[in-house]
Coordinates of C-alpha atoms and ligand atoms in Angstrom, one line a residue:
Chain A
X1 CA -6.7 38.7 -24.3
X2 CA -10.5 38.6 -25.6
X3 CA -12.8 39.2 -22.6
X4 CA -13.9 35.4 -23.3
X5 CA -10.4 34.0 -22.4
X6 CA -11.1 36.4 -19.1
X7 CA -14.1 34.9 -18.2
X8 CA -12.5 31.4 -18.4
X9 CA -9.8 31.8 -16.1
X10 CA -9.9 29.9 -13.3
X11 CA -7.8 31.5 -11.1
X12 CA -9.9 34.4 -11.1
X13 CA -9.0 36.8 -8.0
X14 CA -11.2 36.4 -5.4
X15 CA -11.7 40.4 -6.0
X16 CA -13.4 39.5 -9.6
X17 CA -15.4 36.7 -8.1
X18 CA -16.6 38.4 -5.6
X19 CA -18.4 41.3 -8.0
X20 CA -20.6 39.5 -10.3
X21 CA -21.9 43.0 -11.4
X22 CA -18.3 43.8 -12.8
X23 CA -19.1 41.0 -15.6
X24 CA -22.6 41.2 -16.5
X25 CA -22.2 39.4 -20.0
X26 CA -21.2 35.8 -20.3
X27 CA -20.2 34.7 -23.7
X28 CA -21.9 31.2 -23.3
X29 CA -21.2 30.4 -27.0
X30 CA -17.2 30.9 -26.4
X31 CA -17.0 29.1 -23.7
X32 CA -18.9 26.7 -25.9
X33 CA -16.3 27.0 -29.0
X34 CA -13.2 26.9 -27.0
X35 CA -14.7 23.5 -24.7
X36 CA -14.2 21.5 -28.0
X37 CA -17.3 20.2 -27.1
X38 CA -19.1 20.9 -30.5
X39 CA -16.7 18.5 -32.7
X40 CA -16.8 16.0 -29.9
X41 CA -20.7 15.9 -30.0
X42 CA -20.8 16.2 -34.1
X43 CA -17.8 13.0 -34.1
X44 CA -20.4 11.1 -31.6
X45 CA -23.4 11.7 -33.6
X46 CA -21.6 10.1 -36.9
X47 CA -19.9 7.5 -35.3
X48 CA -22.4 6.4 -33.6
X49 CA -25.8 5.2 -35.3
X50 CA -29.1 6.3 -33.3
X51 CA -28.8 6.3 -29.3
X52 CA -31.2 9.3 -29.3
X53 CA -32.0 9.4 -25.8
X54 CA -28.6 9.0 -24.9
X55 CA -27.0 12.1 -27.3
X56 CA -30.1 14.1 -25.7
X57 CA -28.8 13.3 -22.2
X58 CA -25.1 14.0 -23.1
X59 CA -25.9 16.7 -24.1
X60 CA -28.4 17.9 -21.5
X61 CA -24.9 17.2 -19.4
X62 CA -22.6 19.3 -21.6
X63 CA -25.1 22.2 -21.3
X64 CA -25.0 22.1 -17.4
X65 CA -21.3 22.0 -17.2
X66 CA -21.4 24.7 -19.5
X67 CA -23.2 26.6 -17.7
X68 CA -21.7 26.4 -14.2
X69 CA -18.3 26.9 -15.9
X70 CA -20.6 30.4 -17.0
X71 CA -21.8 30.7 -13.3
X72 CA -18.5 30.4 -11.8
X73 CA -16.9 33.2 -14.1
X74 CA -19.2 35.4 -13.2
X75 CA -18.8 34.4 -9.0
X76 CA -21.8 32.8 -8.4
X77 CA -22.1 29.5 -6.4
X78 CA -21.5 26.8 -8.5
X79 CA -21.1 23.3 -6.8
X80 CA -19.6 20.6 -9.1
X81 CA -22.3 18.4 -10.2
X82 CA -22.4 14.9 -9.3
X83 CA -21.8 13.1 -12.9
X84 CA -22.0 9.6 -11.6
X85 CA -23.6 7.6 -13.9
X86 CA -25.3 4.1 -14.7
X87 CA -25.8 2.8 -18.0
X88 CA -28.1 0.1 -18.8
X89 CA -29.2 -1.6 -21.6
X90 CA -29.2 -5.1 -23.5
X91 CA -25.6 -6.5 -25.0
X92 CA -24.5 -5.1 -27.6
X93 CA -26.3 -1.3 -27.3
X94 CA -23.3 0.6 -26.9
X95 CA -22.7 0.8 -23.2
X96 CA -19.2 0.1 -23.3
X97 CA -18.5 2.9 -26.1
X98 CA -20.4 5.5 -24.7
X99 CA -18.4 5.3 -21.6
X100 CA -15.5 5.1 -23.0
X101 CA -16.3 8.6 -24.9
X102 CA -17.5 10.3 -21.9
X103 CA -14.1 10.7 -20.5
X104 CA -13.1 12.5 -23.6
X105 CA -16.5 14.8 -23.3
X106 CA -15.8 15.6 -19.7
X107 CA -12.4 16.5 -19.9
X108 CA -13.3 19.0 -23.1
X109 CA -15.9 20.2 -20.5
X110 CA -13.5 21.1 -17.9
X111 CA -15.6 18.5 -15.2
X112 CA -12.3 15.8 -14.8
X113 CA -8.4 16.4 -15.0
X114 CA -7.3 14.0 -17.4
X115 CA -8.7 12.2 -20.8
X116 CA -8.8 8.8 -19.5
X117 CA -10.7 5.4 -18.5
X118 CA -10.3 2.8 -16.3
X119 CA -11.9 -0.1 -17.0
X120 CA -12.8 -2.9 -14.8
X121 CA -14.8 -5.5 -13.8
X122 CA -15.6 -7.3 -10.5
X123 CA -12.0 -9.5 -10.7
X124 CA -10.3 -6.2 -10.6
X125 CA -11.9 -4.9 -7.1
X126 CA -12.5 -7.9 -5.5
X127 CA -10.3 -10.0 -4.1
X128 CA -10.0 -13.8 -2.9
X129 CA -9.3 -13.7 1.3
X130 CA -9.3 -11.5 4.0
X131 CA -7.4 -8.6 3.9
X132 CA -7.2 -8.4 0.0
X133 CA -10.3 -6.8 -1.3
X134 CA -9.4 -3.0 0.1
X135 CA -5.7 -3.1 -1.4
X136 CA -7.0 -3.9 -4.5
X137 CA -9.8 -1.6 -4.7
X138 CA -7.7 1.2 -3.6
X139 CA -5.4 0.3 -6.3
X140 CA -8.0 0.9 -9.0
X141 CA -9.2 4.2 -7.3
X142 CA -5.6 5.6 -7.5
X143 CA -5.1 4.2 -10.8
X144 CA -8.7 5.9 -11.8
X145 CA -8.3 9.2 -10.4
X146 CA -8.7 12.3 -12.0
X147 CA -10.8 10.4 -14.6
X148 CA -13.7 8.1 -15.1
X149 CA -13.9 4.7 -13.9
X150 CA -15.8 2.1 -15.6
X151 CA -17.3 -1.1 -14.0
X152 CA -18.6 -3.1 -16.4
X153 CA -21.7 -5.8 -15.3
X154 CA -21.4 -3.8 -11.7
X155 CA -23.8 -6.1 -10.3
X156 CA -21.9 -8.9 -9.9
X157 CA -20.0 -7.2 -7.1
X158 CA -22.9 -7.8 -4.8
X159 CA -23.1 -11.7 -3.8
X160 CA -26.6 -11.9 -1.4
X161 CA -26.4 -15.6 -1.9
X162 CA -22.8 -15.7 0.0
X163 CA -23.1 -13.2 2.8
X164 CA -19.4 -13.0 3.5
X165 CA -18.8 -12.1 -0.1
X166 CA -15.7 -9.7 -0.3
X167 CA -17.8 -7.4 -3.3
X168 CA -19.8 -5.5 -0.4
X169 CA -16.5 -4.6 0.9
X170 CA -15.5 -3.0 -2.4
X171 CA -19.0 -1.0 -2.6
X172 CA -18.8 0.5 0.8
X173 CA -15.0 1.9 -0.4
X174 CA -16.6 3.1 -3.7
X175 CA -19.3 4.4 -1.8
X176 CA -17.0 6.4 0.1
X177 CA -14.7 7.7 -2.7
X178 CA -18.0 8.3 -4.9
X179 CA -18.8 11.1 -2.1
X180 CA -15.5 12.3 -0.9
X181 CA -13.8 12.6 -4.2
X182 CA -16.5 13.9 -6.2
X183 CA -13.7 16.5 -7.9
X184 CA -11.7 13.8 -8.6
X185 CA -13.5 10.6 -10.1
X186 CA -16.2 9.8 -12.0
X187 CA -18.5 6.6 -11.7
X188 CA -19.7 5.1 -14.6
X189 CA -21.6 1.7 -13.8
X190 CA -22.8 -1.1 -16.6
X191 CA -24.9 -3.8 -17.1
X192 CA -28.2 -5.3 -18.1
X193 CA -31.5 -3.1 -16.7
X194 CA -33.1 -5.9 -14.5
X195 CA -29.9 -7.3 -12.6
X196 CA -28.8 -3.4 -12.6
X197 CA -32.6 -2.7 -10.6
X198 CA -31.9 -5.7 -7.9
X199 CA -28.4 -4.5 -7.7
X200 CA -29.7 -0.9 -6.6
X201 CA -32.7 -2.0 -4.7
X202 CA -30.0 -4.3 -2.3
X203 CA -27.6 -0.9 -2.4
X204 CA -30.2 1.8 -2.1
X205 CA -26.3 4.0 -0.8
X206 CA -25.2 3.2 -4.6
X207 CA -28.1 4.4 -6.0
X208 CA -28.4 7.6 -4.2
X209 CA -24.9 8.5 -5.4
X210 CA -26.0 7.9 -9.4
X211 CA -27.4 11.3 -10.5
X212 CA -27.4 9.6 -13.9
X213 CA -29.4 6.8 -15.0
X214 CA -28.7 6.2 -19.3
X215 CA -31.0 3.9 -21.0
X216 CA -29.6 2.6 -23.6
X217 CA -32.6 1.1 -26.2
X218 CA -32.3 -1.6 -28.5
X219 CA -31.5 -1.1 -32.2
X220 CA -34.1 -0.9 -35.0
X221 CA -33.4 -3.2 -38.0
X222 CA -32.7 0.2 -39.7
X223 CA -30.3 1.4 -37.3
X224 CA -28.8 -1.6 -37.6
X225 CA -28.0 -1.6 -41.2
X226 CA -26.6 1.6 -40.6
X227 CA -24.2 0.4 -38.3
X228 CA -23.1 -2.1 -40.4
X229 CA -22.4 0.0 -43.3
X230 CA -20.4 2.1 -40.8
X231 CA -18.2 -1.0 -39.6
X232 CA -17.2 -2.2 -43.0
X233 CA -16.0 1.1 -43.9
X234 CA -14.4 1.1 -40.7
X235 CA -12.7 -2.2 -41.6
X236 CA -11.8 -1.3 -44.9
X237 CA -14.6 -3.2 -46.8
X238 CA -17.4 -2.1 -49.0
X239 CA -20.5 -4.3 -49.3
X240 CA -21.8 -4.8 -53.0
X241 CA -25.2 -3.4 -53.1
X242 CA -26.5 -7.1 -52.5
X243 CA -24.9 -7.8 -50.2
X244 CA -26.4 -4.9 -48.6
X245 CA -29.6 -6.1 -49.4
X246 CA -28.5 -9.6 -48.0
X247 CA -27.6 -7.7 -45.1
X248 CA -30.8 -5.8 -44.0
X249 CA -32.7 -9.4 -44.8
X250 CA -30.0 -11.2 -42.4
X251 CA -30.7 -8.3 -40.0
X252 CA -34.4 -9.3 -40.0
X253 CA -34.1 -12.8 -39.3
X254 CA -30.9 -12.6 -36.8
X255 CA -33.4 -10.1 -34.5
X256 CA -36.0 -12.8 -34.2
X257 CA -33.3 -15.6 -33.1
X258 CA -32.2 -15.9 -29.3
X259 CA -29.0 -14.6 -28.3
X260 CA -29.2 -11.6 -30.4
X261 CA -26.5 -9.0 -29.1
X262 CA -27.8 -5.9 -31.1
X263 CA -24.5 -4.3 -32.6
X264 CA -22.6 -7.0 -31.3
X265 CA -24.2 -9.5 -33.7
X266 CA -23.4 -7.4 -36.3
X267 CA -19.8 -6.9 -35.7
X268 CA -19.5 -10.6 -35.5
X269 CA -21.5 -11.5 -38.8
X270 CA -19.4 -9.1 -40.4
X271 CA -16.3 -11.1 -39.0
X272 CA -17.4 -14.2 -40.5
X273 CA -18.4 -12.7 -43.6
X274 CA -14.9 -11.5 -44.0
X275 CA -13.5 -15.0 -43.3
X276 CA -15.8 -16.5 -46.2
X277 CA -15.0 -13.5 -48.5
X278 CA -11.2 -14.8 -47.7
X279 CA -12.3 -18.4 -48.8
X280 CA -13.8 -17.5 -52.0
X281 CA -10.5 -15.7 -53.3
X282 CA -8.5 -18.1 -51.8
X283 CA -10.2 -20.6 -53.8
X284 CA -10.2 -19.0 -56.9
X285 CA -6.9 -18.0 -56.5
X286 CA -5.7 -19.3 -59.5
X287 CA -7.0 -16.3 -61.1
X288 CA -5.7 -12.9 -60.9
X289 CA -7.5 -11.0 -58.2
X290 CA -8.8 -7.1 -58.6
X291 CA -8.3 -4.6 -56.3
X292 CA -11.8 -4.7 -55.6
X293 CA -12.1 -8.4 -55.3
X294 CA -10.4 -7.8 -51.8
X295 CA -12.3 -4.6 -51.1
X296 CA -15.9 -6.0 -51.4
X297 CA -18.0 -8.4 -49.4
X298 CA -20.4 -10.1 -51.7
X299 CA -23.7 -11.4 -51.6
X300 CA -22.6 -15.3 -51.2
X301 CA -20.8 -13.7 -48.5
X302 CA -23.2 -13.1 -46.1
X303 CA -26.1 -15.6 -48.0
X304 CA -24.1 -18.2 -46.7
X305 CA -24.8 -17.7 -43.2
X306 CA -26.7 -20.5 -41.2
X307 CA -29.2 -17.5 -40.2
X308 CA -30.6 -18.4 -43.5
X309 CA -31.0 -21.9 -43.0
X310 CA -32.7 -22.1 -39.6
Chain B
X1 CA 17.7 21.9 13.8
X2 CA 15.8 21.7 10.2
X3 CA 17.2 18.6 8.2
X4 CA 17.8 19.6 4.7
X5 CA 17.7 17.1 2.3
X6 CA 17.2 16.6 -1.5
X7 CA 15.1 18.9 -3.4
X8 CA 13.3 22.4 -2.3
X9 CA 14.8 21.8 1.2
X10 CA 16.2 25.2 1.6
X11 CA 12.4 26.6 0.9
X12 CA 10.1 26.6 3.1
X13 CA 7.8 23.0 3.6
X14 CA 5.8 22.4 0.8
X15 CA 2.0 22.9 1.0
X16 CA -0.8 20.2 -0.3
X17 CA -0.9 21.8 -3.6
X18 CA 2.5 22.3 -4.5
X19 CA 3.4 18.7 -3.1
X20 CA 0.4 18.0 -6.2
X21 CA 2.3 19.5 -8.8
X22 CA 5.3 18.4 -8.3
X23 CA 3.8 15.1 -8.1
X24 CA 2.0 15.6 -11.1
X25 CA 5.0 17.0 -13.1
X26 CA 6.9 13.9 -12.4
X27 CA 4.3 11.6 -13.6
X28 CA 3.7 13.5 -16.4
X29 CA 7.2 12.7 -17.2
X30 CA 6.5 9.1 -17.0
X31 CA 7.7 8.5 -13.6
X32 CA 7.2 6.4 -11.5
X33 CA 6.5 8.0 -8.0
X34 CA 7.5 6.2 -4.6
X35 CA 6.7 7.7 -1.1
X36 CA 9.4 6.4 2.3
X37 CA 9.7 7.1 5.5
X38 CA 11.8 7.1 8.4
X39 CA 13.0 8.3 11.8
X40 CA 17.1 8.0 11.2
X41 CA 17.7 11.6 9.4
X42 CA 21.4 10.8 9.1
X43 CA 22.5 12.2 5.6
X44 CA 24.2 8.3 5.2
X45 CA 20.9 6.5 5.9
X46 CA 19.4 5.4 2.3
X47 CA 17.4 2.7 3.8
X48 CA 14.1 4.2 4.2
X49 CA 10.8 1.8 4.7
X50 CA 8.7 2.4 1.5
X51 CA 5.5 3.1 2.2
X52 CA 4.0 0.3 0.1
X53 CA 5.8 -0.3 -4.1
X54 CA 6.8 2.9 -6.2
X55 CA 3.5 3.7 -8.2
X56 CA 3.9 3.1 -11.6
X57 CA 0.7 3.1 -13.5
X58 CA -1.2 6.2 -12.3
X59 CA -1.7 9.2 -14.6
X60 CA -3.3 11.4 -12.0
X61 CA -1.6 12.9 -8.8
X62 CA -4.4 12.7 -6.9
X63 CA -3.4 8.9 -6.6
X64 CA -0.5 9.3 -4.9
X65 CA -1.8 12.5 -3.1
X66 CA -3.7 9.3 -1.3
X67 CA -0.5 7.1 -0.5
X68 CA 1.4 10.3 0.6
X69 CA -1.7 11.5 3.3
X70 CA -1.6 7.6 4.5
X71 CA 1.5 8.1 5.1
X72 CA 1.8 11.0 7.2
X73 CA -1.3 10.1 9.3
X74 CA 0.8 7.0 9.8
X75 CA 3.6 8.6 10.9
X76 CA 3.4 11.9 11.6
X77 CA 6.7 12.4 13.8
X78 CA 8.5 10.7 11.0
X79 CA 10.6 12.1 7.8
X80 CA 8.7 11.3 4.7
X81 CA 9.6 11.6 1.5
X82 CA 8.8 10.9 -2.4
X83 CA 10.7 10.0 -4.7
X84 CA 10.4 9.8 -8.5
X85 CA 11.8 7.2 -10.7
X86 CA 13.0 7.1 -14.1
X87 CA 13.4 4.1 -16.1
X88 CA 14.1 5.3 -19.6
X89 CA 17.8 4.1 -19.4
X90 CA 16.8 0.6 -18.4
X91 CA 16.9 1.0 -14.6
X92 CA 15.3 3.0 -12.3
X93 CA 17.1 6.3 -11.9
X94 CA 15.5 8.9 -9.3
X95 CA 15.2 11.9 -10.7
X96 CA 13.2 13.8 -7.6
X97 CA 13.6 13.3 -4.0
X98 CA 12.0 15.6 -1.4
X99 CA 11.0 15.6 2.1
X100 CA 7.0 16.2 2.8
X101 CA 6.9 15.6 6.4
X102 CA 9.0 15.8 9.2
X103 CA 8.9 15.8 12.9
X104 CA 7.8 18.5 14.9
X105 CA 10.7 19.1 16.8
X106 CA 14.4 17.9 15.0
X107 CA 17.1 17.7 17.9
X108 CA 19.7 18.0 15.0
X109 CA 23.2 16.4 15.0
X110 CA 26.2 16.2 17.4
X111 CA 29.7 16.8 15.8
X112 CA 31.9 13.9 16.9
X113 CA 35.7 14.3 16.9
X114 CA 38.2 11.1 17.3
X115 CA 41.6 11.5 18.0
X116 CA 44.1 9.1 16.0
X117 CA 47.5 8.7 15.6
X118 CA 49.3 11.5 14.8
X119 CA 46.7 13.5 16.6
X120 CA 45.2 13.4 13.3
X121 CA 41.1 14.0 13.7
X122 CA 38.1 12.3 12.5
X123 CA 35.1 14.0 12.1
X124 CA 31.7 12.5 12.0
X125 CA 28.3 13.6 12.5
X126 CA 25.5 11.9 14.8
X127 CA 21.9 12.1 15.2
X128 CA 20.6 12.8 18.6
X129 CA 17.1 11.5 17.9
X130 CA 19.0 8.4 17.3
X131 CA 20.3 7.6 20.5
X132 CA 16.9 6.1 21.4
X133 CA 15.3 2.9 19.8
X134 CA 13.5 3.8 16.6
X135 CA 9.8 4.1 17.1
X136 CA 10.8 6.1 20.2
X137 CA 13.3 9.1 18.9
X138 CA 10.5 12.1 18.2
X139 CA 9.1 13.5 20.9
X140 CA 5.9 12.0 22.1
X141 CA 6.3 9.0 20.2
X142 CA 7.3 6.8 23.4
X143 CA 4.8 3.9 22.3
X144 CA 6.2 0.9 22.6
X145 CA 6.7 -0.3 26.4
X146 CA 6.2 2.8 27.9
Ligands
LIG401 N1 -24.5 3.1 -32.0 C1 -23.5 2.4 -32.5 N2 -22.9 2.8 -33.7 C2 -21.9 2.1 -34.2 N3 -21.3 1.0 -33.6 C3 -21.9 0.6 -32.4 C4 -22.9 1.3 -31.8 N4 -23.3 0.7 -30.7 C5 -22.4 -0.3 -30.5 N5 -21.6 -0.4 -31.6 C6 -20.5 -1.4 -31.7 O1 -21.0 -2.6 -31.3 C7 -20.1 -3.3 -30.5 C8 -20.6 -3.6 -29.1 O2 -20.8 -2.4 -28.4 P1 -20.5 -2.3 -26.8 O3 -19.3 -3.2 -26.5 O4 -20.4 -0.9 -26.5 O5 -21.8 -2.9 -26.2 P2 -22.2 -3.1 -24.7 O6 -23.5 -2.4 -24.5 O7 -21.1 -2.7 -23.8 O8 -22.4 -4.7 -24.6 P3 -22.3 -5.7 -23.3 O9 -23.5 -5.3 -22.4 O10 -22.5 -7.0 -23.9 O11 -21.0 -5.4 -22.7 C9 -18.8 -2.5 -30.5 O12 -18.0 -3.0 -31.5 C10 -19.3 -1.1 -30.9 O13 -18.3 -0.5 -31.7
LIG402 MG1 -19.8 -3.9 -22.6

C-alpha cells in the first residue's frame, strides 16, 4: 500500500494518531487525486457558465476539507466543519444546480456519507394542524440524512403575519438537528437575498448556524450567450450562426424587460424557439427534410419572438 | 433467562455501531427497514406494536438510527426489534429480524406439562413476565394504577 493510501485510513490506531511525529509528510496532492475532487471541479467549471465567486468559494471549501482530512491523518485535532450553507441570488442564477452538485462535491470530499439531495420546500416540513408539523419534518430529516438537504425559498417557513404559524415549529427542529447532527446532514437554504435577510434577521438561531453565505450574481449578457450555446447542445440543437447573433440581440433586449429570470429566461426562449423551429418543418413538410433541418434553430426562429416587437 | 430470537442472538447484544451497519447493509439492499416492540417474548407472539410504518425511502442509517433510539427511550424494559423487508418478489418478505433491546432482567419461561388420555403429555412453554398485565411484566415498570 503507498504511504498515501496509509495516510487516508480512517481507522487509524489510536497508536498512529496519537504520534503525529511518526508521519511528518502529508501528501496533500494524493489526498487531492484520490478525493475525485479535481474532475468534479473541472465538470463544474464547463458546465456551468461564470458563477466566479461561487467556484472560488467551492473551492475555498474543498481546500479546507482537504486539509483537515490532511490534519486528521497526521492526529491533530480536526473538528468537522460546519458546511451549512445559504445561497441567495435572483431566479434563475443557478441556486438550485449548485446545490444540487454540492452533494456530489462533499461526498468526493469525504465531509457526508452518501451522494444524495433532498429537496424540499415549505409544503414538505410544514404541516396543516396541531400535531402534524414535527412528524413531518422528522420525516424529511430521516429521509435527508447522511446527505444534504435542500430548502428551496426557506423563507417562507417563517409566517410573522400569523403568529401561530406551524413553520416556526419546523425551524426550532432544524435548528436542533443543524447542531446535533452536524456529522450527519448538511443544510443548504435558498431563495432571493432580501426576503433571505428578513428571514435571518427574525431567526438570528438560523443564521448563526450558516457558516456559508453564497452569493449568487446575476448573468452578463455575455455569460448569457454562453449558456445558451451550452443548452442547445445540451438539447441536441445547434444554432445557425444567426441565430446566434439573433440570440445575443434577444439577450439584450430580454435583460431590460421585467420578469427576467437570468438563465431561466433563456432555457425557456430556447423552448419556444424549438416549438417554432417544429412549425416551420412541419409546414414545409411537403418537402424532404435534411438532417440538419431538424438539428438547427434558425434565425426566424428566435426573430420571431414578441421580445422583438415590444 | 436471555430470549434468543432471530438473527445474532446467540452473540452478544449489539452495540450502536454495529446495530448501524447492519442497518445500513439492509438498506443498501433496498430494504425497507421496520423497528417493533413488545413485552410478550413468547417465541409464538408475531404481533408486535410497530414503532410507527416500515421506512421505506431512506438511503442513510442514520434515519432509522433515529426511530430505533425513540424507541428504546420509549420503552426501555421492552423487547425491540428491527426488521428488514424485501419486496422484490412482489410482497414484503423479511429478510432480517433482530432484537436491539431487551429488558433488564428476563424471568424466562415455565415448562408446562398436561396430562391427556392415555397419559399422553403436552408440552408447552409459558412466559413468566406474562402472568401480569402488559405494561406491568418488567421489573419496575408498575405504572399504570400502582
Ligand atoms: N451557470 C449556468 N450555466 C449553465 N446553465 C445554468 C447556469 N445557471 C443556471 N443554469 C440553468 O438555468 C436554469 C435555472 O437554474 P436554477 O433552477 O438553478 O436557478 P435558481 O437560482 O434555483 O432559480 P429560482 O430562484 O427561480 O429557483 C436551469 O435549467 C439551469 O440548468
Ligand atoms: Mg431554484
Amino acid at each position: 500500500m503507498s504511504d498515501a493510501a496509509d495516510l487516508l485510513d480512517p481507522e487509524a490506531t489510536p497508536e498512529t494518531r496519537d504520534r503525529p511525529s511518526d508521519a511528518p509528510f502529508v501528501d496533500l496532492d494524493a489526498l487531492y487525486r484520490e478525493s475525485g475532487i479535481g474532475e468534479m471541479l473541472e465538470g463544474m467549471d464547463h458546465e456551468l457558465v461564470g458563477l466566479l465567486p461561487v467556484k472560488t468559494r467551492i473551492r475555498e471549501i474543498a481546500a479546507l476539507l482537504l486539509v483537515e482530512r490532511a490534519r486528521r491523518s497526521i492526529g491533530l485535532r480536526a473538528e468537522p466543519p460546519s458546511l451549512h450553507m445559504c445561497f441567495t441570488g435572483n431566479p434563475g442564477t443557478g441556486k438550485t444546480t449548485v446545490a444540487r452538485r454540492m452533494a456530489g462535491l462533499l461526498h468526493g470530499l469525504g465531509y457526508i456519507r452518501r451522494d444524495h439531495v433532498v429537496s424540499v420546500t415549505r409544503d414538505d416540513l410544514v404541516g396543516q394542524y396541531i400535531g402534524h408539523t414535527a412528524p413531518k419534518t422528522k420525516d424529511v430529516l430521516k429521509r435527508a440524512m447522511g446527505g444534504v438537504l435542500f430548502i428551496d425559498e426557506a423563507y417562507y417557513l417563517y409566517r410573522p403575519e400569523n403568529e401561530r404559524d406551524y413553520g416556526q415549529e419546523a425551524i426550532e427542529i432544524l435548528l436542533q438537528v443543524m447542531e446535533d447532527n452536524r456529522d450527519d446532514l448538511v443544510v443548504i437554504l435558498a431563495g432571493y437575498r432580501d426576503r433571505m435577510e428578513v428571514f435571518f434577521r427574525s431567526n438570528p438561531g438560523m443564521a448563526s448556524r450558516i457558516a456559508h453565505h453564497v452569493d449568487f450574481p446575476d448573468y452578463e449578457a455575455a455569460e448569457l450567450l454562453e449558456i445558451a450555446r451550452l443548452m442547445t447542445e445540451g438539447m441536441q440543437y445547434r444554432l445557425a450562426p444567426e441565430a446566434e447573433r439573433a440570440m445575443a440581440d434577444y439577450i439584450l433586449r430580454r435583460m431590460a424587460q421585467p420578469r427576467f429570470a437570468n438563465a431561466r429566461s433563456i432555457r425557456n426562449a430556447l423552448d419556444r424557439a424549438r416549438l417554432r423551429q417544429a412549425n416551420r418543418l412541419f409546414e414545409a413538410r411537403g418537402n424532404a427534410i435534411a438532417a440538419n433541418d431538424l438539428l438547427t434553430i434558425a434565425e426566424e426562429d428566435i426573430r420571431r419572438s414578441r421580445v422583438f416587437t415590444q | 433467562m436471555r430470549l434468543t430470537q432471530g438473527q445474532f442472538s446467540f452473540l452478544p447484544d449489539l452495540t450502536d455501531e454495529e446495530i448501524t451497519k447492519q442497518v445500513q447493509y439492509a438498506l443498501d439492499q433496498g430494504w425497507a427497514v421496520a423497528v417493533e416492540f413488545t413485552d410478550d417474548p413468547h417465541p409464538r407472539n408475531s404481533y408486535w406494536t410497530m414503532w410507527g410504518n416500515p421506512m421505506f425511502d431512506l438511503r442513510d442509517a442514520k434515519g432509522v438510527m433515529m426511530e430505533i433510539d425513540a424507541c428504546r427511550t420509549a420503552h426501555p424494559e421492552q423487547y425491540v426489534k428491527v426488521l428488514a423487508f424485501d419486496s422484490s418478489y412482489g410482497f414484503e418478505t423479511v429478510r432480517m429480524s433482530y432484537l436491539i433491546n431487551r429488558p433488564a432482567v428476563e424471568p424466562g419461561f415455565e415448562l408446562l406439562r398436561s396430562e391427556g388420555p392415555g397419559r399422553r403429555i403436552g408440552y408447552t412453554v409459558r412466559s413468566y413476565a406474562t402472568g401480569r398485565p402488559s405494561g406491568e411484566r418488567y421489573g419496575g415498570e408498575a405504572r399504570h394504577g400502582a
